[in-house]
Amino acid sequence: MANDFSFRSLNPAQRQAVAVLDGPVMILAGAGTGKTRTVTCRIAHMLEKKIPAPEILAVTFTNKAASEMRDRIAGMVTKKAAADMTVCTFHSLCVRLLRGGIDKLGYKKNFSICSHSDQVGLMKQLLVRKGGSDEKVKPDTVLGAISKAKNMGLDPAAIEDDYFAHLAVAYQNELRAQNTVDFDDLLVFAEKVLREHADVRDVFRERYQRVTVDEFQDTNSLQMRLLQQLVGKPYHVCVVGDDDQSIYGWRGAEVANILEFERFFPHPKVIRLEENYRSTHAVLHTANSLIRHNRGRHEKVLRSTRLGGDLVRIVAMPGDDEEAEFIAEEILAGKSAVGRQWEDFAVLFRTNGQSRKLELAMRERKIPYRMVGAQSFYDRREVRDVLAYAQLLVSPEADVPLLRILNAPNRGIGQSTAVLATEWSREHHESVWQALCDPNFTHSIGSKTRHSVEAFIALIAGAKNRIDLKRDNPADVLHALIHEAAYLPWIERGCKTDSERQQRAEGIQSVIDSLRAHTMKGKKLQAFLDDSALASDREDEDLESKQGATLITLHASKGLEFPIVFLVGLEEGYLPHSRSIADGTKDEERRLLYVGITRAQDNLTLTYCAKRIKWGQETGCQPSSFIAELDDTYLDHTSYDDILGAEPSADELSHFFGNLKGMLDDT
DNA sequence: GACTAACGTTTTTTT
DNA sequence: AACGTTAGTC
């Protein structure tokens, strides 16, 4: 059997996890314990036991995790089996479910999904319209409250603050009127459909008999309820996670789900993977000594399979400039002296803002680097605009994308017209598109604007017609539409630099290319829009495709590993972050640091500064209280001055050798 | 309706 | 320090 090899290479705990296929199973997989390998072997084992591939479902949180798991499985089983099973995110699973059954909740099946920026745009409008209280309420605050309510299983109308509740109701009505759902709705509605409609539930339970949930520590209570609907007796469900790596509590993740798994699925088989293959003993010991300070966790002590190792350095820095320069120099020196690749180095930080100085230091020394995250592709203006055009080709009645590009590029339909059209559409309970099409409306506006509106209608309708006829490739239609709208010249005009111009053009082109790739695979335009809506930022195979040292936030680093890791800014207020000190979630910050430390394979350096520039102002810093929690056995406390004092500069070195040579010559 | 200038706010993490 | 928003002007 093909799997014999992988089976034998597993350790006893892993082997047990792979062997037990029936009933609830919880795999507590510490950092670097071969989690993904174990899960993929387990799924391969299912196939070996003649479980039909279509019955297998594996749910992840990110698209990246899903595609990684898909790839790993594909390497172990037949092509057909890999294609027949379902490996996807919670959200895309829900989209699939709702495309079939959302009509039961009074939405049309061609609903669209609004992104975060769409949500903000809508909420801004509502705040202006409802402008009840005169204090400035930020859209994100209201949206956050709504999201929290939805994830806790409450009706947004039940939010305590009356004004917020009022906005929440208006928001939800608006989305419904536009046949649009937000990210949270996907889960809320899917759970609702399953709970209230036994027929749908039975179909799903019949279809997916074997459910695996990855990164289970990141599930929130809504996802837990969804899972309960999805999995029926005899509960062939396997969850994999590590409570010590739960770092998404701020968006509702409940460590409780992993701590109380058996409350939901009785008598689970609990398997602990504690053998770490990634890090040296020194790194692991330090990590263990930190996480021990957290209460109420599944006791777990990672054992290292790699003895010894370099000491973990804790370096005191005078300021953030020196910190960045020190690290850049170390990378430079490490690369040439120890013969490492750029890709072997990673610098981890708490907030994106901390990357600026590091980037600068890298650039000065011509060290190639890759920044993970930061400006996300799908938040780029031109990308969102082009996607809005694409969305109109499916349903011009979607107000949000319509309003987005109504005057992008400028075509003489400005804000005032947009407001009039929106108001008219509201009065007549129609979409903005219908308002623009309605002669009764267009006669109420000036003739110049009217002609602009008519031209716009013709532009969109013409392109949509080509789509509906199904004769042309949607990518070609979209390309032609963008060209006809003269979108590129308009966006280019707003650019300051050549490289910006180039970036915009590439953004537009890559949306079209990506649509083409989708339609090549036989997917519909709607499916492309779904994928784009759910595709989040840091998932464009960034890491593999780009070369260089890695600059990355602690959150984004989870699941990755690097031979040499620098973890910067171990200062009170940054790590732990001041906000989490206020929120009383210091435990989570400790886990965040734990995640950071356990990314390191061979060598780890922690740094903290005495001062740092914040908002253009110099501020003093205190060392993180976490430093005192680390066990000293494998620590090397040192400072910037110590290291620079001990290591002579290149000048001093050549001088020294010059003298030496002189002495030798003399003799 | 478009452009510019001043102002205020931001910096935790993201499906 | 840098970005986005808003108000004021053409």
XYZ file of C-alpha atoms (C1' of nucleotides) in Angstrom:
692
model
C 0.000 0.000 0.000
C 1.194 3.431 -0.857
C 0.448 4.690 2.612
C 2.570 2.143 4.404
C 5.549 4.392 4.125
C 3.905 7.414 5.704
C 2.241 5.278 8.329
C 5.548 3.881 9.483
C 7.171 7.257 9.656
C 4.640 8.427 12.244
C 5.295 8.403 15.975
C 2.971 6.420 18.265
C 0.682 9.344 19.124
C 0.395 10.393 15.505
C -0.253 6.810 14.504
C -3.057 6.582 17.026
C -4.606 9.794 15.701
C -4.525 8.331 12.211
C -5.898 4.961 13.296
C -9.011 6.076 15.179
C -11.558 6.998 12.533
C -14.883 6.533 14.307
C -16.591 8.735 16.833
C -15.476 12.150 18.096
C -11.723 12.680 18.122
C -9.813 15.661 19.443
C -6.187 15.989 18.450
C -4.278 18.436 20.614
C -1.364 19.230 18.398
C 1.326 21.431 19.905
C 3.432 23.692 17.745
C 5.665 21.837 15.313
C 4.331 18.373 16.120
C 3.453 17.363 12.570
C -0.201 18.327 12.711
C -0.872 18.692 9.013
C 0.922 15.469 8.202
C -1.131 13.613 10.771
C -4.426 14.998 9.527
C -3.665 14.293 5.898
C -2.551 10.757 6.731
C -5.759 10.283 8.663
C -7.820 11.285 5.660
C -5.778 9.026 3.408
C -6.448 6.274 5.899
C -10.187 6.854 5.549
C -9.940 6.170 1.837
C -7.959 3.050 2.552
C -10.808 1.879 4.761
C -13.113 2.304 1.778
C -14.836 5.411 3.027
C -16.078 7.144 -0.141
C -14.197 10.366 -0.877
C -17.353 12.486 -1.369
C -18.290 11.811 2.251
C -15.121 13.486 3.487
C -15.202 17.129 4.510
C -12.299 19.112 5.932
C -12.905 22.649 7.127
C -10.202 25.261 7.645
C -10.190 28.956 8.449
C -8.175 30.371 5.635
C -8.105 29.676 1.948
C -4.388 29.223 2.261
C -4.797 26.465 4.825
C -7.431 24.828 2.647
C -5.304 24.810 -0.478
C -2.283 23.633 1.478
C -4.234 20.726 2.873
C -5.639 19.962 -0.555
C -2.123 19.838 -1.978
C -0.839 17.628 0.792
C -3.712 15.188 0.380
C -3.341 15.211 -3.383
C 0.183 13.911 -2.919
C -1.078 10.844 -1.059
C -4.234 9.698 -2.799
C -5.589 9.244 -6.302
C -6.469 12.291 -8.336
C -10.096 11.295 -8.405
C -10.348 10.835 -4.650
C -8.701 14.200 -4.048
C -11.141 15.883 -6.411
C -14.146 14.135 -4.867
C -13.605 15.254 -1.299
C -14.418 18.689 0.044
C -11.662 20.788 1.571
C -12.721 24.374 2.129
C -13.161 27.212 4.603
C -16.146 27.652 6.892
C -17.254 30.578 4.807
C -17.075 28.939 1.410
C -18.888 25.885 2.763
C -21.670 28.202 3.862
C -21.796 29.912 0.483
C -22.266 26.538 -1.182
C -25.021 25.671 1.231
C -26.764 29.007 0.828
C -26.559 29.091 -2.954
C -28.843 26.089 -2.693
C -31.043 26.986 0.220
C -31.026 30.676 1.120
C -34.437 31.074 -0.511
C -35.831 29.441 2.608
C -34.895 32.638 4.428
C -36.425 34.936 1.859
C -33.287 35.833 -0.075
C -32.741 35.124 -3.730
C -30.183 32.491 -4.590
C -28.053 34.915 -6.559
C -27.314 36.955 -3.423
C -24.051 38.840 -3.325
C -21.493 38.954 -0.552
C -20.327 42.300 0.693
C -16.784 42.864 1.807
C -15.644 44.787 4.807
C -15.244 48.005 2.841
C -18.746 47.563 1.419
C -20.011 47.237 4.961
C -18.225 50.396 5.999
C -19.604 52.273 2.999
C -23.139 51.208 3.819
C -22.797 52.024 7.488
C -21.433 55.469 6.675
C -24.547 56.175 4.644
C -26.766 54.977 7.462
C -24.933 57.131 9.978
C -25.512 60.186 7.829
C -29.136 59.303 7.225
C -29.912 58.378 10.804
C -27.530 60.938 12.272
C -29.407 60.725 15.544
C -26.701 61.400 18.040
C -24.328 64.234 17.312
C -21.235 62.484 18.645
C -19.031 60.978 16.042
C -19.691 57.267 15.899
C -17.298 55.349 13.748
C -18.726 52.845 11.253
C -16.339 50.189 12.512
C -17.615 50.533 16.056
C -21.198 49.877 15.016
C -20.213 47.087 12.636
C -18.128 45.525 15.377
C -21.107 45.488 17.721
C -23.316 43.971 15.024
C -20.735 41.317 14.216
C -20.311 40.460 17.870
C -24.059 40.059 18.335
C -24.363 37.827 15.284
C -21.510 35.621 16.398
C -22.973 35.262 19.853
C -26.223 34.114 18.345
C -28.183 37.245 19.201
C -30.479 39.281 17.017
C -28.617 42.506 16.135
C -31.829 44.324 17.061
C -31.174 43.240 20.656
C -27.955 45.252 21.004
C -28.112 47.114 24.296
C -27.408 50.592 22.993
C -30.651 51.829 21.405
C -28.973 53.870 18.721
C -26.755 50.946 17.725
C -29.727 48.587 17.695
C -31.589 51.023 15.469
C -28.632 51.175 13.083
C -28.300 47.416 13.165
C -31.894 46.947 12.093
C -31.532 49.514 9.318
C -28.296 47.839 8.212
C -29.871 44.423 8.067
C -32.926 45.714 6.203
C -30.708 47.454 3.727
C -28.692 44.312 3.059
C -31.855 42.279 2.630
C -33.314 44.835 0.241
C -30.139 44.536 -1.809
C -30.163 40.758 -1.603
C -26.751 40.969 -0.024
C -25.199 39.201 2.944
C -22.107 40.026 4.959
C -19.421 37.622 6.170
C -21.164 36.876 9.427
C -24.507 36.338 7.736
C -22.986 33.509 5.747
C -22.506 31.523 8.938
C -25.627 32.798 10.690
C -27.891 31.946 7.777
C -26.268 28.601 7.035
C -26.698 27.563 10.651
C -30.271 28.773 10.597
C -31.154 26.882 7.441
C -29.694 23.682 8.844
C -31.379 24.099 12.191
C -34.815 24.985 10.916
C -34.996 22.706 7.901
C -34.549 19.068 8.715
C -34.633 18.097 5.047
C -31.624 20.257 4.183
C -29.839 19.123 7.316
C -30.368 15.478 6.476
C -29.029 15.952 2.980
C -25.879 17.537 4.362
C -25.368 15.010 7.111
C -25.843 12.210 4.621
C -23.407 13.824 2.232
C -20.645 14.640 4.732
C -20.220 11.735 7.097
C -16.614 12.460 8.046
C -15.881 15.970 9.195
C -12.464 17.328 10.148
C -11.971 20.830 11.553
C -8.506 22.325 11.473
C -7.289 25.076 13.854
C -10.212 24.306 16.113
C -8.970 26.704 18.789
C -9.968 29.525 16.443
C -13.658 28.584 16.176
C -16.203 30.907 17.718
C -19.509 29.891 19.220
C -21.364 30.414 15.937
C -19.012 28.105 14.088
C -19.419 25.606 16.907
C -23.187 25.693 16.515
C -22.785 25.263 12.794
C -20.590 22.247 13.355
C -23.199 20.741 15.660
C -25.816 21.072 12.939
C -23.463 19.622 10.382
C -22.443 16.549 12.341
C -25.017 13.989 13.413
C -24.661 10.801 15.353
C -22.469 8.806 15.607
C -20.355 11.955 15.449
C -17.534 11.000 13.135
C -15.939 14.349 13.759
C -12.295 15.133 14.276
C -11.085 18.484 15.528
C -7.451 19.478 15.523
C -6.008 22.364 17.423
C -3.830 23.765 20.161
C -5.359 25.877 22.896
C -1.948 27.422 23.488
C -2.037 28.887 19.997
C -5.441 30.519 20.267
C -4.738 34.102 19.210
C -8.019 35.188 17.657
C -10.070 35.702 20.797
C -10.571 39.336 19.771
C -12.760 38.276 16.924
C -14.802 35.904 18.992
C -12.759 32.709 18.954
C -13.615 30.705 22.028
C -10.863 28.646 23.565
C -13.792 27.210 25.492
C -14.701 25.199 22.389
C -11.523 23.211 22.679
C -11.595 23.090 26.453
C -15.176 21.851 26.506
C -15.268 19.809 23.319
C -16.732 16.810 25.112
C -19.743 18.829 26.170
C -20.769 18.985 22.539
C -19.562 15.578 21.398
C -19.558 13.071 24.255
C -16.664 10.766 25.101
C -14.163 11.944 22.540
C -10.894 10.196 22.020
C -8.318 12.796 23.038
C -4.883 12.463 21.504
C -1.954 14.702 22.378
C 0.880 15.313 19.974
C 3.745 16.540 22.115
C 6.816 15.591 20.185
C 8.217 18.654 18.507
C 10.349 18.205 15.401
C 10.885 21.838 14.661
C 12.848 23.643 17.336
C 15.986 23.120 19.356
C 15.669 22.195 22.992
C 16.744 25.707 24.020
C 13.939 27.352 22.045
C 11.319 24.868 23.171
C 12.294 25.025 26.815
C 11.980 28.808 26.730
C 8.564 28.577 25.057
C 7.313 26.043 27.581
C 8.484 28.166 30.484
C 6.420 31.067 29.190
C 3.164 29.302 28.394
C 3.172 27.622 31.793
C 2.019 30.965 33.192
C -1.371 30.618 31.531
C -4.213 29.150 33.570
C -6.979 26.835 32.484
C -5.341 25.105 29.557
C -4.896 21.538 28.448
C -1.618 20.639 30.171
C 0.849 19.834 27.519
C 4.617 19.823 27.553
C 6.324 19.799 24.212
C 9.307 17.476 24.052
C 12.137 18.358 21.791
C 13.614 15.811 19.446
C 16.540 18.125 18.829
C 18.931 18.404 21.762
C 20.931 21.476 22.699
C 21.077 24.416 20.359
C 22.170 28.046 20.535
C 21.114 30.086 23.545
C 18.077 32.291 23.109
C 19.311 35.860 23.065
C 17.469 38.731 24.710
C 18.968 41.960 23.463
C 18.331 45.364 25.031
C 18.302 48.103 22.395
C 18.703 51.854 22.865
C 15.966 52.626 20.313
C 13.989 51.292 17.373
C 16.511 52.626 14.853
C 19.279 50.589 16.411
C 16.960 47.604 16.677
C 16.253 47.621 12.953
C 19.868 48.188 12.008
C 21.109 45.529 14.383
C 18.796 42.925 12.885
C 19.637 43.882 9.327
C 23.353 43.617 10.111
C 22.851 40.254 11.793
C 21.017 38.928 8.760
C 23.754 40.212 6.483
C 26.452 38.640 8.650
C 24.522 35.398 9.145
C 23.964 35.021 5.433
C 27.648 35.174 4.562
C 29.177 33.559 7.649
C 26.852 30.620 8.211
C 25.879 30.228 4.586
C 22.146 30.755 4.987
C 19.573 31.711 2.401
C 17.652 34.995 2.775
C 14.531 32.867 3.164
C 15.937 31.345 6.362
C 15.458 34.622 8.261
C 12.262 36.044 9.663
C 11.509 39.143 11.688
C 8.312 39.006 13.736
C 6.482 42.013 15.171
C 3.223 42.803 16.916
C 1.847 45.613 14.767
C 2.229 46.389 11.091
C 3.490 49.831 11.974
C 6.633 48.309 13.417
C 7.732 47.074 10.024
C 8.590 50.465 8.565
C 11.985 50.894 10.177
C 12.845 47.284 9.489
C 12.019 47.662 5.816
C 14.141 50.765 5.621
C 17.120 49.002 7.191
C 16.714 46.089 4.786
C 16.540 48.341 1.767
C 19.611 50.297 2.798
C 21.597 47.069 2.861
C 20.007 45.651 -0.276
C 18.654 42.684 1.625
C 15.753 41.228 -0.343
C 12.673 40.858 1.834
C 9.028 39.957 1.568
C 6.352 41.660 3.609
C 3.414 39.448 4.386
C 0.120 41.219 4.670
C 0.108 45.011 4.870
C -1.861 46.444 1.941
C -4.110 43.646 0.849
C -4.724 42.994 -2.807
C -8.484 42.903 -2.405
C -8.511 46.222 -0.629
C -6.744 47.945 -3.461
C -8.946 50.497 -5.044
C -8.646 49.440 -8.658
C -9.226 45.811 -7.735
C -12.376 46.654 -5.826
C -13.606 48.864 -8.647
C -13.092 46.248 -11.319
C -14.773 43.639 -9.129
C -17.676 46.063 -8.699
C -18.019 46.287 -12.477
C -17.935 42.494 -12.642
C -20.616 42.276 -9.999
C -22.894 44.525 -12.019
C -22.622 42.112 -14.906
C -24.286 39.512 -12.700
C -26.760 41.793 -11.010
C -26.912 45.526 -11.721
C -29.492 45.738 -8.964
C -26.749 45.446 -6.356
C -26.611 48.991 -5.032
C -23.253 48.902 -3.289
C -21.099 48.075 -6.321
C -23.270 50.287 -8.510
C -22.788 53.333 -6.312
C -19.120 52.507 -6.045
C -18.424 52.860 -9.744
C -21.288 55.145 -10.724
C -18.826 57.965 -11.081
C -15.581 56.044 -11.343
C -14.318 57.206 -13.753
C -15.961 60.609 -13.600
C -18.808 60.574 -16.049
C -20.780 63.520 -14.755
C -22.916 61.591 -12.294
C -21.813 63.082 -9.029
C -22.738 62.821 -5.434
C -25.936 64.828 -5.659
C -27.341 62.639 -8.399
C -26.327 59.535 -6.468
C -28.193 60.768 -3.411
C -31.294 61.625 -5.467
C -31.284 58.215 -7.127
C -30.821 56.451 -3.808
C -33.694 58.367 -2.238
C -35.937 57.712 -5.222
C -35.129 54.019 -5.137
C -35.912 53.894 -1.442
C -39.296 55.546 -1.864
C -40.267 53.166 -4.623
C -38.765 50.094 -2.969
C -36.569 49.473 -5.920
C -32.866 49.301 -6.620
C -30.767 52.282 -7.593
C -30.273 50.692 -10.999
C -34.033 50.653 -11.534
C -34.225 54.276 -10.486
C -31.618 55.204 -13.072
C -33.520 53.261 -15.715
C -36.865 54.808 -14.839
C -37.860 57.790 -17.050
C -39.906 59.151 -14.139
C -36.680 59.566 -12.253
C -34.415 60.702 -15.051
C -36.834 63.454 -16.023
C -36.461 64.930 -12.588
C -32.763 65.618 -13.097
C -30.968 67.975 -15.422
C -30.682 67.050 -19.094
C -26.880 66.982 -19.021
C -26.854 64.527 -16.161
C -29.661 62.578 -17.792
C -27.553 61.943 -20.862
C -24.687 60.792 -18.669
C -26.975 58.391 -16.864
C -28.349 57.014 -20.114
C -24.856 56.450 -21.442
C -23.925 54.650 -18.250
C -27.006 52.414 -18.403
C -26.228 51.551 -22.007
C -22.632 50.747 -21.112
C -23.544 48.297 -18.349
C -26.591 46.814 -20.058
C -24.640 46.207 -23.239
C -21.928 44.303 -21.408
C -24.408 42.385 -19.305
C -26.208 41.364 -22.451
C -23.021 39.848 -23.817
C -22.665 37.870 -20.583
C -26.255 36.674 -20.635
C -25.920 35.437 -24.210
C -23.072 33.245 -22.971
C -21.305 33.594 -26.303
C -18.297 35.449 -25.000
C -15.893 34.649 -22.231
C -16.787 36.794 -19.194
C -13.155 37.837 -18.910
C -13.267 39.297 -22.412
C -16.493 41.118 -21.659
C -15.101 42.561 -18.457
C -11.925 43.612 -20.216
C -13.915 45.329 -22.940
C -16.174 47.005 -20.393
C -13.280 48.416 -18.402
C -11.695 49.622 -21.616
C -14.916 51.159 -22.890
C -15.457 52.904 -19.577
C -11.963 54.393 -19.978
C -11.264 53.294 -16.452
C -7.514 52.815 -16.738
C -6.686 56.307 -18.043
C -8.788 57.771 -15.247
C -7.084 55.833 -12.480
C -3.679 56.531 -14.023
C -4.357 60.230 -13.981
C -4.643 60.083 -10.203
C -1.247 58.449 -9.805
C 1.781 60.353 -8.652
C 4.536 57.960 -9.660
C 5.224 55.654 -12.549
C 5.446 52.627 -10.316
C 2.033 53.449 -8.895
C 0.625 53.659 -12.405
C 2.139 50.328 -13.221
C 0.748 48.787 -10.046
C -2.777 49.940 -10.837
C -2.590 48.570 -14.348
C -1.306 45.268 -13.017
C -4.094 45.156 -10.450
C -6.736 45.533 -13.122
C -5.042 43.013 -15.358
C -4.705 40.429 -12.631
C -8.402 40.574 -11.787
C -9.205 39.915 -15.421
C -6.568 37.185 -15.659
C -7.865 35.558 -12.541
C -11.411 35.650 -13.901
C -10.149 34.050 -17.094
C -8.452 31.292 -15.117
C -11.690 30.670 -13.262
C -13.848 30.457 -16.350
C -11.292 28.156 -17.959
C -11.991 25.755 -15.141
C -15.665 25.964 -16.045
C -16.624 28.120 -13.095
C -19.296 30.729 -13.438
C -18.830 34.461 -12.986
C -20.827 34.242 -9.769
C -18.456 31.634 -8.349
C -15.534 33.871 -9.223
C -17.105 36.752 -7.338
C -17.751 34.479 -4.344
C -14.147 33.365 -4.283
C -12.895 36.923 -4.587
C -15.185 38.093 -1.815
C -13.957 35.349 0.485
C -10.346 35.454 -0.587
C -8.591 37.417 2.026
C -5.466 39.345 1.955
C -2.358 37.452 2.744
C -3.256 34.463 0.672
C -1.885 35.036 -2.770
C 0.805 32.393 -2.446
C 2.954 35.341 -1.449
C 5.421 33.415 0.581
C 6.506 30.820 -1.925
C 6.537 33.122 -4.901
C 8.596 35.914 -3.368
C 12.200 35.655 -2.342
C 13.969 37.155 0.608
C 13.910 37.482 4.358
C 10.414 37.521 5.838
C 8.866 40.451 7.687
C 5.629 39.363 9.263
C 3.195 40.049 12.110
C 2.975 37.538 14.913
C -0.591 36.696 13.969
C 0.257 36.002 10.358
C 3.230 33.881 11.359
C 1.152 31.115 12.860
C 1.690 27.877 11.011
C 5.028 28.980 9.548
C 8.578 28.136 10.595
C 12.006 29.671 10.019
C 15.554 28.603 10.898
C 16.445 32.011 12.318
C 13.878 34.227 13.993
C 14.072 37.759 15.359
C 11.172 38.817 17.540
C 11.173 42.569 18.063
C 9.519 45.029 20.386
C 9.187 43.000 23.577
C 7.958 46.033 25.398
C 5.115 46.607 27.786
C 2.357 48.197 25.729
C 3.388 46.445 22.524
C 3.659 42.859 23.710
C 1.472 42.663 25.713
C -0.339 45.317 23.703
C -1.768 48.145 25.794
C -5.218 47.446 24.455
C -5.204 43.873 25.660
C -3.948 44.950 29.067
C -7.020 47.198 29.216
C -9.262 44.379 27.979
C -7.807 41.938 30.474
C -6.690 39.522 27.762
C -3.039 39.276 28.667
C -3.239 35.489 28.398
C -3.807 35.827 24.699
C -0.792 38.074 24.344
C 1.242 35.437 26.125
C 0.035 32.879 23.608
C 0.952 35.292 20.836
C 4.513 35.477 22.109
C 4.481 31.701 22.494
C 3.469 31.341 18.871
C 6.298 33.679 17.884
C 8.936 31.812 19.867
C 7.870 28.422 18.524
C 8.329 29.598 14.914
C 12.098 29.355 15.395
C 13.901 26.210 14.325
C 17.571 26.859 15.146
C 18.143 30.322 16.473
C 16.025 32.896 18.258
C 16.687 36.506 19.200
C 14.270 38.625 21.237
C 14.742 42.383 21.348
C 13.316 45.314 23.279
C 13.970 49.029 23.098
C 14.465 51.744 25.694
C 12.701 54.235 23.427
C 10.659 54.142 20.265
C 9.114 56.628 17.856
C 5.340 56.514 18.073
C 3.149 58.838 15.996
C 6.185 60.927 15.204
C 6.877 61.313 18.909
C 9.651 59.723 20.886
C 8.317 57.677 23.779
C 10.100 55.733 26.495
C 9.552 51.986 26.758
C 9.623 49.401 29.535
C 10.732 45.823 28.904
C 7.817 43.416 28.523
C 6.688 41.746 31.728
C 6.836 38.471 29.789
C 10.643 38.568 29.757
C 10.742 37.935 33.499
C 8.523 34.890 33.020
C 11.024 33.110 30.765
C 13.205 30.500 32.425
C 16.847 31.551 32.434
C 18.458 28.201 31.682
C 18.933 28.828 27.954
C 18.810 32.608 27.925
C 21.598 34.995 27.052
C 20.733 38.469 28.348
C 22.779 40.997 26.454
C 22.594 44.452 24.912
C 23.275 46.355 21.728
C 26.386 47.952 23.248
C 27.714 44.634 24.566
C 27.491 43.012 21.175
C 28.920 45.930 19.243
C 31.669 46.306 21.828
C 32.595 42.668 21.587
C 32.435 42.437 17.827
C 34.994 44.675 16.190
C 33.787 46.429 13.089
C 35.034 45.498 9.635
C 37.407 48.460 9.761
C 38.859 47.411 13.041
C 39.194 43.861 11.787
C 41.101 44.736 8.657
C 43.268 47.023 10.715
C 43.953 44.174 13.127
C 44.790 41.730 10.372
C 46.867 44.347 8.677
C 48.955 44.682 11.829
C 49.117 40.943 12.199
C 50.336 40.587 8.668
C 52.902 43.270 9.338
C 54.136 41.405 12.377
C 54.409 38.158 10.454
C 56.266 39.844 7.657
C 58.704 41.247 10.155
C 59.648 37.847 11.488
C -18.920 68.849 -9.874
C -13.752 68.907 -9.436
C -9.789 70.265 -7.186
C -6.995 71.782 -3.217
C -5.709 72.620 1.413
C -6.096 71.953 6.084
C -7.403 68.972 9.516
C -7.725 64.939 12.295
C -6.809 60.377 13.096
C -4.288 56.476 13.186
C -1.543 51.626 14.830
C -3.648 44.734 16.691
C -4.767 41.076 14.937
C -8.911 39.174 9.670
C -12.746 35.336 7.494
C 4.851 60.606 9.663
C 1.327 59.378 6.592
C -3.046 58.753 5.205
C -7.939 59.744 4.574
C -11.672 62.884 5.211
C -13.848 67.276 5.004
C -14.595 71.883 3.993
C -13.954 75.585 1.044
C -13.110 77.484 -3.503
C -13.254 77.730 -8.509
